């Protein structure tokens, strides 16, 4: 199934379009299961969702799953993805924290933690809609180039470019994590619907490869072509190679 594309004039329009899709899901299924992502791209969408939640649409019955977490970072670390989600989104809504799930970066046994994450998704009936970003190298979550389509939640080495991109957030460059726990491509692909957001010229090569090239581990996002209901919501700059 080809990836559907919605091309928007601005990043604001990308966020509004994604928000409308998520709001539709919540209205139709208030106890739905939402997959979420970190990174800078979905921040505007979270801000819109916060506004709508405060205007009266309850999120209290939702369950959420986040894609990934750095191995070795406590949830209280200001660069952990748990911290990012709690502060930027969850705590500003009526989402119940105990309904929010993401791999624990300091689990005593990170391998069992990965298995438990998959089991929790299954126990909740699967993800209704997973919101994704995309890396410049075509990664989705921390599925870096080379990740196979049947990959599941696991511990991965971060690509050098990803480590370099992340290092701007850490005061001590040696503290930048080199590994992460990430949902796999198969884990993500089992979501009933996928929305991938991207803005800006720098994302254009990855978007073009993901949409047009034969699916290949060199661009993990290209495996989304195998999904029956995947839409890329992207601005004109990110879409400029299509
Ligand atoms: P970004 O990251 O939203 O900060 O561009 C996306 C990603 O690396 O998946």
PDB file of C-alpha atoms and ligand atoms in Angstrom:
ATOM      1  CA  UNK A   1       0.000   0.000   0.000  1.00  0.00           C
ATOM      2  CA  UNK A   2       1.664   3.270  -0.977  1.00  0.00           C
ATOM      3  CA  UNK A   3       2.234   5.767   1.784  1.00  0.00           C
ATOM      4  CA  UNK A   4      -0.411   8.488   1.685  1.00  0.00           C
ATOM      5  CA  UNK A   5       0.901  12.032   1.899  1.00  0.00           C
ATOM      6  CA  UNK A   6      -0.790  15.162   3.175  1.00  0.00           C
ATOM      7  CA  UNK A   7       1.286  18.179   2.199  1.00  0.00           C
ATOM      8  CA  UNK A   8       0.781  21.269   4.332  1.00  0.00           C
ATOM      9  CA  UNK A   9       1.927  24.833   3.763  1.00  0.00           C
ATOM     10  CA  UNK A  10       3.461  25.322   7.205  1.00  0.00           C
ATOM     11  CA  UNK A  11       4.597  23.343  10.268  1.00  0.00           C
ATOM     12  CA  UNK A  12       1.573  24.827  12.090  1.00  0.00           C
ATOM     13  CA  UNK A  13      -0.724  23.267   9.505  1.00  0.00           C
ATOM     14  CA  UNK A  14       1.131  19.940   9.941  1.00  0.00           C
ATOM     15  CA  UNK A  15       0.436  20.101  13.674  1.00  0.00           C
ATOM     16  CA  UNK A  16      -3.205  21.063  13.188  1.00  0.00           C
ATOM     17  CA  UNK A  17      -3.772  18.256  10.692  1.00  0.00           C
ATOM     18  CA  UNK A  18      -2.193  15.689  13.023  1.00  0.00           C
ATOM     19  CA  UNK A  19      -4.162  17.069  15.966  1.00  0.00           C
ATOM     20  CA  UNK A  20      -7.448  16.720  14.075  1.00  0.00           C
ATOM     21  CA  UNK A  21      -6.699  13.071  13.336  1.00  0.00           C
ATOM     22  CA  UNK A  22      -5.874  12.348  16.956  1.00  0.00           C
ATOM     23  CA  UNK A  23      -8.908  14.234  18.224  1.00  0.00           C
ATOM     24  CA  UNK A  24     -11.136  12.203  15.867  1.00  0.00           C
ATOM     25  CA  UNK A  25      -9.666   9.025  17.306  1.00  0.00           C
ATOM     26  CA  UNK A  26     -10.251  10.180  20.895  1.00  0.00           C
ATOM     27  CA  UNK A  27     -13.835  11.250  20.156  1.00  0.00           C
ATOM     28  CA  UNK A  28     -14.589   7.875  18.554  1.00  0.00           C
ATOM     29  CA  UNK A  29     -12.704   5.864  21.145  1.00  0.00           C
ATOM     30  CA  UNK A  30     -12.133   7.721  24.429  1.00  0.00           C
ATOM     31  CA  UNK A  31     -10.323   4.663  25.835  1.00  0.00           C
ATOM     32  CA  UNK A  32      -8.099   4.391  22.738  1.00  0.00           C
ATOM     33  CA  UNK A  33      -4.422   3.460  22.683  1.00  0.00           C
ATOM     34  CA  UNK A  34      -2.166   6.174  21.336  1.00  0.00           C
ATOM     35  CA  UNK A  35       1.454   5.697  20.299  1.00  0.00           C
ATOM     36  CA  UNK A  36       3.601   8.783  20.797  1.00  0.00           C
ATOM     37  CA  UNK A  37       7.038  10.082  19.886  1.00  0.00           C
ATOM     38  CA  UNK A  38       9.593  12.507  21.293  1.00  0.00           C
ATOM     39  CA  UNK A  39      11.776  14.890  19.285  1.00  0.00           C
ATOM     40  CA  UNK A  40      11.090  18.447  18.236  1.00  0.00           C
ATOM     41  CA  UNK A  41       8.584  17.679  15.457  1.00  0.00           C
ATOM     42  CA  UNK A  42       5.554  16.596  17.520  1.00  0.00           C
ATOM     43  CA  UNK A  43       5.899  19.420  20.071  1.00  0.00           C
ATOM     44  CA  UNK A  44       3.442  21.707  18.248  1.00  0.00           C
ATOM     45  CA  UNK A  45       0.959  18.849  18.022  1.00  0.00           C
ATOM     46  CA  UNK A  46       1.257  18.253  21.772  1.00  0.00           C
ATOM     47  CA  UNK A  47       0.673  21.968  22.398  1.00  0.00           C
ATOM     48  CA  UNK A  48      -2.508  21.826  20.294  1.00  0.00           C
ATOM     49  CA  UNK A  49      -3.693  18.690  22.069  1.00  0.00           C
ATOM     50  CA  UNK A  50      -3.105  20.362  25.452  1.00  0.00           C
ATOM     51  CA  UNK A  51      -5.260  23.281  24.331  1.00  0.00           C
ATOM     52  CA  UNK A  52      -8.060  20.966  23.215  1.00  0.00           C
ATOM     53  CA  UNK A  53      -7.850  18.934  26.408  1.00  0.00           C
ATOM     54  CA  UNK A  54      -8.151  22.106  28.481  1.00  0.00           C
ATOM     55  CA  UNK A  55     -11.115  23.171  26.354  1.00  0.00           C
ATOM     56  CA  UNK A  56     -12.980  20.067  27.533  1.00  0.00           C
ATOM     57  CA  UNK A  57     -12.052  16.906  25.579  1.00  0.00           C
ATOM     58  CA  UNK A  58     -10.953  14.429  28.227  1.00  0.00           C
ATOM     59  CA  UNK A  59      -7.872  12.261  27.687  1.00  0.00           C
ATOM     60  CA  UNK A  60      -8.304  10.533  31.060  1.00  0.00           C
ATOM     61  CA  UNK A  61      -9.229   7.152  29.610  1.00  0.00           C
ATOM     62  CA  UNK A  62      -6.432   7.015  27.026  1.00  0.00           C
ATOM     63  CA  UNK A  63      -3.510   4.635  27.226  1.00  0.00           C
ATOM     64  CA  UNK A  64      -0.241   5.773  25.658  1.00  0.00           C
ATOM     65  CA  UNK A  65       2.945   4.059  24.529  1.00  0.00           C
ATOM     66  CA  UNK A  66       6.115   5.950  23.685  1.00  0.00           C
ATOM     67  CA  UNK A  67       8.580   4.602  21.169  1.00  0.00           C
ATOM     68  CA  UNK A  68      11.874   4.675  22.981  1.00  0.00           C
ATOM     69  CA  UNK A  69      14.118   5.656  25.881  1.00  0.00           C
ATOM     70  CA  UNK A  70      17.858   6.064  26.416  1.00  0.00           C
ATOM     71  CA  UNK A  71      19.497   3.113  28.117  1.00  0.00           C
ATOM     72  CA  UNK A  72      20.924   4.184  31.471  1.00  0.00           C
ATOM     73  CA  UNK A  73      18.909   7.379  31.985  1.00  0.00           C
ATOM     74  CA  UNK A  74      16.530   7.620  34.934  1.00  0.00           C
ATOM     75  CA  UNK A  75      13.070   8.965  34.152  1.00  0.00           C
ATOM     76  CA  UNK A  76      13.969  11.957  36.318  1.00  0.00           C
ATOM     77  CA  UNK A  77      16.994  12.862  34.143  1.00  0.00           C
ATOM     78  CA  UNK A  78      16.173  16.030  32.243  1.00  0.00           C
ATOM     79  CA  UNK A  79      17.173  14.438  28.933  1.00  0.00           C
ATOM     80  CA  UNK A  80      15.201  11.226  29.387  1.00  0.00           C
ATOM     81  CA  UNK A  81      12.221  10.758  27.144  1.00  0.00           C
ATOM     82  CA  UNK A  82      10.076  10.029  30.203  1.00  0.00           C
ATOM     83  CA  UNK A  83      10.959  13.496  31.516  1.00  0.00           C
ATOM     84  CA  UNK A  84      10.242  15.052  28.103  1.00  0.00           C
ATOM     85  CA  UNK A  85       6.791  13.480  27.858  1.00  0.00           C
ATOM     86  CA  UNK A  86       5.821  14.094  31.479  1.00  0.00           C
ATOM     87  CA  UNK A  87       6.739  17.780  31.397  1.00  0.00           C
ATOM     88  CA  UNK A  88       5.835  18.698  27.859  1.00  0.00           C
ATOM     89  CA  UNK A  89       2.601  16.797  27.536  1.00  0.00           C
ATOM     90  CA  UNK A  90       1.265  14.384  30.145  1.00  0.00           C
ATOM     91  CA  UNK A  91       1.377  16.702  33.178  1.00  0.00           C
ATOM     92  CA  UNK A  92      -0.410  19.448  31.237  1.00  0.00           C
ATOM     93  CA  UNK A  93      -3.377  17.215  30.436  1.00  0.00           C
ATOM     94  CA  UNK A  94      -5.717  14.912  32.352  1.00  0.00           C
ATOM     95  CA  UNK A  95      -3.858  11.867  30.985  1.00  0.00           C
ATOM     96  CA  UNK A  96      -3.336   9.492  33.909  1.00  0.00           C
ATOM     97  CA  UNK A  97       0.381   8.839  34.361  1.00  0.00           C
ATOM     98  CA  UNK A  98      -0.204   5.183  35.211  1.00  0.00           C
ATOM     99  CA  UNK A  99      -1.707   4.759  31.715  1.00  0.00           C
ATOM    100  CA  UNK A 100       1.484   6.039  30.043  1.00  0.00           C
ATOM    101  CA  UNK A 101       4.081   3.472  29.043  1.00  0.00           C
ATOM    102  CA  UNK A 102       7.588   3.642  27.672  1.00  0.00           C
ATOM    103  CA  UNK A 103      10.626   1.454  28.106  1.00  0.00           C
ATOM    104  CA  UNK A 104      12.363   2.076  31.441  1.00  0.00           C
ATOM    105  CA  UNK A 105      15.968   3.095  30.727  1.00  0.00           C
ATOM    106  CA  UNK A 106      17.183   1.850  34.114  1.00  0.00           C
ATOM    107  CA  UNK A 107      15.260  -1.427  34.355  1.00  0.00           C
ATOM    108  CA  UNK A 108      17.225  -4.050  36.316  1.00  0.00           C
ATOM    109  CA  UNK A 109      17.010  -6.313  33.287  1.00  0.00           C
ATOM    110  CA  UNK A 110      16.654  -4.245  30.110  1.00  0.00           C
ATOM    111  CA  UNK A 111      16.107  -7.351  27.974  1.00  0.00           C
ATOM    112  CA  UNK A 112      13.082  -8.362  30.049  1.00  0.00           C
ATOM    113  CA  UNK A 113      11.968  -4.731  29.962  1.00  0.00           C
ATOM    114  CA  UNK A 114      11.825  -4.908  26.145  1.00  0.00           C
ATOM    115  CA  UNK A 115       9.750  -8.085  26.283  1.00  0.00           C
ATOM    116  CA  UNK A 116       7.447  -6.567  28.899  1.00  0.00           C
ATOM    117  CA  UNK A 117       6.880  -3.518  26.692  1.00  0.00           C
ATOM    118  CA  UNK A 118       5.675  -5.722  23.827  1.00  0.00           C
ATOM    119  CA  UNK A 119       3.460  -7.718  26.204  1.00  0.00           C
ATOM    120  CA  UNK A 120       1.881  -4.525  27.570  1.00  0.00           C
ATOM    121  CA  UNK A 121       1.010  -3.338  24.056  1.00  0.00           C
ATOM    122  CA  UNK A 122      -0.653  -6.684  23.337  1.00  0.00           C
ATOM    123  CA  UNK A 123      -2.482  -6.642  26.676  1.00  0.00           C
ATOM    124  CA  UNK A 124      -3.941  -3.234  25.818  1.00  0.00           C
ATOM    125  CA  UNK A 125      -5.267  -4.566  22.503  1.00  0.00           C
ATOM    126  CA  UNK A 126      -2.616  -2.963  20.294  1.00  0.00           C
ATOM    127  CA  UNK A 127      -2.009   0.648  19.319  1.00  0.00           C
ATOM    128  CA  UNK A 128      -4.810   2.479  17.482  1.00  0.00           C
ATOM    129  CA  UNK A 129      -2.643   5.256  16.076  1.00  0.00           C
ATOM    130  CA  UNK A 130       1.091   5.772  16.335  1.00  0.00           C
ATOM    131  CA  UNK A 131       2.488   9.264  15.825  1.00  0.00           C
ATOM    132  CA  UNK A 132       6.060   9.215  14.486  1.00  0.00           C
ATOM    133  CA  UNK A 133       8.883  11.531  13.513  1.00  0.00           C
ATOM    134  CA  UNK A 134      11.695  10.616  11.128  1.00  0.00           C
ATOM    135  CA  UNK A 135      15.456  11.078  11.412  1.00  0.00           C
ATOM    136  CA  UNK A 136      17.619  12.597   8.693  1.00  0.00           C
ATOM    137  CA  UNK A 137      18.964   9.095   8.081  1.00  0.00           C
ATOM    138  CA  UNK A 138      15.458   7.651   7.722  1.00  0.00           C
ATOM    139  CA  UNK A 139      15.271   6.223  11.233  1.00  0.00           C
ATOM    140  CA  UNK A 140      11.923   5.780  12.968  1.00  0.00           C
ATOM    141  CA  UNK A 141      12.170   5.643  16.743  1.00  0.00           C
ATOM    142  CA  UNK A 142      15.749   4.422  17.278  1.00  0.00           C
ATOM    143  CA  UNK A 143      15.538   1.972  14.384  1.00  0.00           C
ATOM    144  CA  UNK A 144      18.679   3.171  12.698  1.00  0.00           C
ATOM    145  CA  UNK A 145      19.687   2.185   9.127  1.00  0.00           C
ATOM    146  CA  UNK A 146      20.233  -1.572   9.050  1.00  0.00           C
ATOM    147  CA  UNK A 147      17.143  -2.315  11.171  1.00  0.00           C
ATOM    148  CA  UNK A 148      15.133  -5.205   9.723  1.00  0.00           C
ATOM    149  CA  UNK A 149      11.367  -5.027   9.186  1.00  0.00           C
ATOM    150  CA  UNK A 150      10.705  -7.837  11.690  1.00  0.00           C
ATOM    151  CA  UNK A 151      12.567  -6.035  14.506  1.00  0.00           C
ATOM    152  CA  UNK A 152      10.847  -5.772  17.888  1.00  0.00           C
ATOM    153  CA  UNK A 153      11.514  -3.838  21.070  1.00  0.00           C
ATOM    154  CA  UNK A 154      15.208  -4.226  21.807  1.00  0.00           C
ATOM    155  CA  UNK A 155      18.436  -2.561  22.876  1.00  0.00           C
ATOM    156  CA  UNK A 156      20.197  -0.751  20.048  1.00  0.00           C
ATOM    157  CA  UNK A 157      23.394   1.212  19.428  1.00  0.00           C
ATOM    158  CA  UNK A 158      22.672   4.760  18.312  1.00  0.00           C
ATOM    159  CA  UNK A 159      24.102   5.860  14.965  1.00  0.00           C
ATOM    160  CA  UNK A 160      27.002   8.328  15.151  1.00  0.00           C
ATOM    161  CA  UNK A 161      24.912  11.038  13.525  1.00  0.00           C
ATOM    162  CA  UNK A 162      22.149  10.525  16.076  1.00  0.00           C
ATOM    163  CA  UNK A 163      24.624  10.740  18.971  1.00  0.00           C
ATOM    164  CA  UNK A 164      26.069  13.926  17.462  1.00  0.00           C
ATOM    165  CA  UNK A 165      22.571  15.412  16.980  1.00  0.00           C
ATOM    166  CA  UNK A 166      21.633  14.555  20.577  1.00  0.00           C
ATOM    167  CA  UNK A 167      24.845  15.846  22.132  1.00  0.00           C
ATOM    168  CA  UNK A 168      23.633  19.449  21.909  1.00  0.00           C
ATOM    169  CA  UNK A 169      21.244  18.689  24.765  1.00  0.00           C
ATOM    170  CA  UNK A 170      23.905  17.375  27.171  1.00  0.00           C
ATOM    171  CA  UNK A 171      26.259  19.644  29.129  1.00  0.00           C
ATOM    172  CA  UNK A 172      28.861  16.866  29.345  1.00  0.00           C
ATOM    173  CA  UNK A 173      29.400  15.312  25.889  1.00  0.00           C
ATOM    174  CA  UNK A 174      30.552  12.083  27.604  1.00  0.00           C
ATOM    175  CA  UNK A 175      27.106  11.779  29.182  1.00  0.00           C
ATOM    176  CA  UNK A 176      25.352  11.368  25.824  1.00  0.00           C
ATOM    177  CA  UNK A 177      23.881   7.865  25.844  1.00  0.00           C
ATOM    178  CA  UNK A 178      25.204   5.491  23.200  1.00  0.00           C
ATOM    179  CA  UNK A 179      22.388   2.970  23.463  1.00  0.00           C
ATOM    180  CA  UNK A 180      18.626   3.014  23.714  1.00  0.00           C
ATOM    181  CA  UNK A 181      15.628   0.762  24.130  1.00  0.00           C
ATOM    182  CA  UNK A 182      13.371   1.111  21.141  1.00  0.00           C
ATOM    183  CA  UNK A 183      10.174  -0.314  19.748  1.00  0.00           C
ATOM    184  CA  UNK A 184      11.037  -2.206  16.572  1.00  0.00           C
ATOM    185  CA  UNK A 185       9.747  -1.747  13.051  1.00  0.00           C
ATOM    186  CA  UNK A 186       7.373  -4.710  13.498  1.00  0.00           C
ATOM    187  CA  UNK A 187       6.164  -3.278  16.820  1.00  0.00           C
ATOM    188  CA  UNK A 188       5.370   0.056  15.193  1.00  0.00           C
ATOM    189  CA  UNK A 189       3.905  -1.518  12.052  1.00  0.00           C
ATOM    190  CA  UNK A 190       1.292  -3.370  14.084  1.00  0.00           C
ATOM    191  CA  UNK A 191      -0.387  -0.070  14.989  1.00  0.00           C
ATOM    192  CA  UNK A 192      -3.710   0.158  13.179  1.00  0.00           C
ATOM    193  CA  UNK A 193      -2.893   3.602  11.839  1.00  0.00           C
ATOM    194  CA  UNK A 194       0.403   5.482  11.509  1.00  0.00           C
ATOM    195  CA  UNK A 195       0.950   9.219  11.130  1.00  0.00           C
ATOM    196  CA  UNK A 196       4.496  10.378  10.442  1.00  0.00           C
ATOM    197  CA  UNK A 197       5.218  14.101  10.733  1.00  0.00           C
ATOM    198  CA  UNK A 198       8.119  15.986   9.169  1.00  0.00           C
ATOM    199  CA  UNK A 199       8.987  19.616   8.530  1.00  0.00           C
ATOM    200  CA  UNK A 200      11.833  21.351   6.742  1.00  0.00           C
ATOM    201  CA  UNK A 201      14.166  20.886   3.824  1.00  0.00           C
ATOM    202  CA  UNK A 202      16.631  18.796   5.851  1.00  0.00           C
ATOM    203  CA  UNK A 203      14.033  16.019   6.125  1.00  0.00           C
ATOM    204  CA  UNK A 204      13.307  15.990   2.399  1.00  0.00           C
ATOM    205  CA  UNK A 205      15.863  13.288   1.372  1.00  0.00           C
ATOM    206  CA  UNK A 206      14.642  10.897   4.083  1.00  0.00           C
ATOM    207  CA  UNK A 207      10.994  11.521   3.146  1.00  0.00           C
ATOM    208  CA  UNK A 208      11.705  10.940  -0.547  1.00  0.00           C
ATOM    209  CA  UNK A 209      13.530   7.675   0.122  1.00  0.00           C
ATOM    210  CA  UNK A 210      10.851   6.467   2.532  1.00  0.00           C
ATOM    211  CA  UNK A 211       8.019   7.124   0.078  1.00  0.00           C
ATOM    212  CA  UNK A 212       9.632   6.263  -3.250  1.00  0.00           C
ATOM    213  CA  UNK A 213      12.436   3.730  -2.767  1.00  0.00           C
ATOM    214  CA  UNK A 214      11.910  -0.010  -2.537  1.00  0.00           C
ATOM    215  CA  UNK A 215      11.628  -0.812   1.195  1.00  0.00           C
ATOM    216  CA  UNK A 216      15.113  -1.502   2.499  1.00  0.00           C
ATOM    217  CA  UNK A 217      16.861  -1.438   5.897  1.00  0.00           C
ATOM    218  CA  UNK A 218      19.029   1.421   4.619  1.00  0.00           C
ATOM    219  CA  UNK A 219      15.986   3.664   5.183  1.00  0.00           C
ATOM    220  CA  UNK A 220      13.934   2.074   7.984  1.00  0.00           C
ATOM    221  CA  UNK A 221      10.970   4.417   7.356  1.00  0.00           C
ATOM    222  CA  UNK A 222      10.603   2.885   3.876  1.00  0.00           C
ATOM    223  CA  UNK A 223       9.118  -0.220   5.536  1.00  0.00           C
ATOM    224  CA  UNK A 224       6.053   1.898   6.316  1.00  0.00           C
ATOM    225  CA  UNK A 225       5.125   1.316   2.645  1.00  0.00           C
ATOM    226  CA  UNK A 226       4.056  -2.154   3.802  1.00  0.00           C
ATOM    227  CA  UNK A 227       1.520  -0.667   6.231  1.00  0.00           C
ATOM    228  CA  UNK A 228      -2.136  -0.572   5.126  1.00  0.00           C
ATOM    229  CA  UNK A 229      -2.916   2.814   6.689  1.00  0.00           C
ATOM    230  CA  UNK A 230       0.088   5.100   6.929  1.00  0.00           C
ATOM    231  CA  UNK A 231      -0.004   8.831   6.204  1.00  0.00           C
ATOM    232  CA  UNK A 232       2.928  11.235   6.123  1.00  0.00           C
ATOM    233  CA  UNK A 233       1.814  14.724   7.158  1.00  0.00           C
ATOM    234  CA  UNK A 234       4.615  16.959   5.945  1.00  0.00           C
ATOM    235  CA  UNK A 235       5.266  20.538   5.048  1.00  0.00           C
ATOM    236  CA  UNK A 236       6.112  21.671   1.512  1.00  0.00           C
ATOM    237  CA  UNK A 237       9.841  21.772   2.262  1.00  0.00           C
ATOM    238  CA  UNK A 238       9.944  18.186   3.548  1.00  0.00           C
ATOM    239  CA  UNK A 239       7.832  17.194   0.518  1.00  0.00           C
ATOM    240  CA  UNK A 240      10.037  18.999  -1.998  1.00  0.00           C
ATOM    241  CA  UNK A 241      11.659  15.788  -3.341  1.00  0.00           C
ATOM    242  CA  UNK A 242       8.389  13.930  -3.934  1.00  0.00           C
TER     243      UNK A 242
HETATM  244  P1  LIG B   1      13.109  15.619  15.365  1.00  0.00           P
HETATM  245  O1  LIG B   1      13.594  14.106  15.501  1.00  0.00           O
HETATM  246  O2  LIG B   1      11.605  15.591  15.481  1.00  0.00           O
HETATM  247  O3  LIG B   1      13.739  16.325  16.520  1.00  0.00           O
HETATM  248  O4  LIG B   1      13.554  16.116  14.027  1.00  0.00           O
HETATM  249  C1  LIG B   1      12.926  13.127  14.790  1.00  0.00           C
HETATM  250  C2  LIG B   1      13.643  11.812  14.930  1.00  0.00           C
HETATM  251  O5  LIG B   1      14.883  11.803  15.048  1.00  0.00           O
HETATM  252  O6  LIG B   1      12.966  10.768  14.895  1.00  0.00           O
END
